[in-house]
PDB file of C-alpha atoms in Angstrom:
ATOM      1  CA  PRO D  79      40.545-129.574  23.795  1.00  0.00           C
ATOM      2  CA  ILE D  80      42.557-131.564  26.286  1.00  0.00           C
ATOM      3  CA  PRO D  81      40.639-132.571  29.429  1.00  0.00           C
ATOM      4  CA  GLU D  82      41.859-130.981  32.633  1.00  0.00           C
ATOM      5  CA  GLY D  83      44.496-133.117  34.312  1.00  0.00           C
ATOM      6  CA  MET D  84      45.431-135.000  31.123  1.00  0.00           C
ATOM      7  CA  ASP D  85      48.793-134.277  29.569  1.00  0.00           C
ATOM      8  CA  SER D  86      49.057-133.644  25.838  1.00  0.00           C
ATOM      9  CA  THR D  87      50.817-136.951  25.139  1.00  0.00           C
ATOM     10  CA  ALA D  88      48.004-138.930  26.745  1.00  0.00           C
ATOM     11  CA  ALA D  89      45.402-136.899  24.853  1.00  0.00           C
ATOM     12  CA  LEU D  90      47.114-137.570  21.511  1.00  0.00           C
ATOM     13  CA  ARG D  91      47.438-141.271  22.331  1.00  0.00           C
ATOM     14  CA  ASN D  92      43.740-141.366  23.203  1.00  0.00           C
ATOM     15  CA  LEU D  93      42.805-139.727  19.894  1.00  0.00           C
ATOM     16  CA  GLU D  94      44.963-142.201  17.948  1.00  0.00           C
ATOM     17  CA  LEU D  95      43.464-145.190  19.764  1.00  0.00           C
ATOM     18  CA  ALA D  96      39.931-143.909  19.173  1.00  0.00           C
ATOM     19  CA  ALA D  97      40.649-143.532  15.442  1.00  0.00           C
ATOM     20  CA  ARG D  98      42.188-147.019  15.295  1.00  0.00           C
ATOM     21  CA  HIS D  99      39.189-148.502  17.101  1.00  0.00           C
ATOM     22  CA  GLU D 100      36.748-146.815  14.718  1.00  0.00           C
ATOM     23  CA  GLU D 101      38.587-148.106  11.633  1.00  0.00           C
ATOM     24  CA  ILE D 102      38.702-151.674  12.965  1.00  0.00           C
ATOM     25  CA  LYS D 103      35.053-151.469  14.033  1.00  0.00           C
ATOM     26  CA  GLN D 104      33.959-150.390  10.543  1.00  0.00           C
ATOM     27  CA  LYS D 105      35.853-153.277   8.931  1.00  0.00           C
ATOM     28  CA  VAL D 106      34.267-155.771  11.332  1.00  0.00           C
ATOM     29  CA  LEU D 107      30.799-154.367  10.631  1.00  0.00           C
ATOM     30  CA  VAL D 108      31.330-154.796   6.881  1.00  0.00           C
ATOM     31  CA  GLN D 109      32.599-158.368   7.337  1.00  0.00           C
ATOM     32  CA  GLU D 110      29.724-159.202   9.695  1.00  0.00           C
ATOM     33  CA  ALA D 111      27.186-157.914   7.161  1.00  0.00           C
ATOM     34  CA  ALA D 112      28.761-160.105   4.473  1.00  0.00           C
ATOM     35  CA  PHE D 113      28.687-163.083   6.855  1.00  0.00           C
ATOM     36  CA  ARG D 114      24.999-162.470   7.602  1.00  0.00           C
ATOM     37  CA  GLU D 115      24.144-162.070   3.909  1.00  0.00           C
ATOM     38  CA  LYS D 116      25.967-165.270   2.965  1.00  0.00           C
ATOM     39  CA  ARG D 117      24.807-167.503   5.819  1.00  0.00           C
ATOM     40  CA  GLY D 118      21.503-165.959   6.859  1.00  0.00           C
ATOM     41  CA  TYR D 119      22.311-165.532  10.552  1.00  0.00           C
ATOM     42  CA  ARG D 120      24.404-163.272  12.748  1.00  0.00           C
ATOM     43  CA  ALA D 121      28.062-164.107  13.156  1.00  0.00           C
ATOM     44  CA  PRO D 122      28.826-165.854  16.454  1.00  0.00           C
ATOM     45  CA  TYR D 123      31.144-164.233  18.982  1.00  0.00           C
ATOM     46  CA  TRP D 124      34.227-166.228  17.955  1.00  0.00           C
ATOM     47  CA  GLU D 125      33.759-165.168  14.332  1.00  0.00           C
ATOM     48  CA  LEU D 126      33.540-161.517  15.398  1.00  0.00           C
ATOM     49  CA  VAL D 127      36.766-161.964  17.381  1.00  0.00           C
ATOM     50  CA  ARG D 128      38.443-163.521  14.337  1.00  0.00           C
ATOM     51  CA  MET D 129      37.245-160.664  12.134  1.00  0.00           C
ATOM     52  CA  ALA D 130      38.520-158.088  14.630  1.00  0.00           C
ATOM     53  CA  ASN D 131      41.916-159.785  14.845  1.00  0.00           C
ATOM     54  CA  GLU D 132      42.223-159.843  11.054  1.00  0.00           C
ATOM     55  CA  ALA D 133      41.329-156.140  10.897  1.00  0.00           C
ATOM     56  CA  ARG D 134      43.854-155.371  13.659  1.00  0.00           C
ATOM     57  CA  ILE D 135      46.636-157.241  11.822  1.00  0.00           C
ATOM     58  CA  GLU D 136      45.745-155.471   8.569  1.00  0.00           C
ATOM     59  CA  PHE D 137      45.825-152.109  10.368  1.00  0.00           C
ATOM     60  CA  ARG D 138      49.271-152.842  11.827  1.00  0.00           C
ATOM     61  CA  LYS D 139      50.640-153.855   8.415  1.00  0.00           C
ATOM     62  CA  LYS D 140      49.384-150.574   7.009  1.00  0.00           C
ATOM     63  CA  LEU D 141      51.372-148.661   9.656  1.00  0.00           C
ATOM     64  CA  GLN D 142      54.676-150.338   8.781  1.00  0.00           C
TER      65      GLN D 142
END
């Protein structure tokens, strides 16, 4: 259902962005788990940002 006051285009865009976010999030979680397994500590913020950027670039390539 579309929330009251939101047009259908905005609702579809919101659904697409939510799906994109979830896919990128899952890839980052997998990479972070591998980082933790390999190094024995949680990935620092800048590594998480790098992982997210790599996942974002990979997602965009998949769309083309």
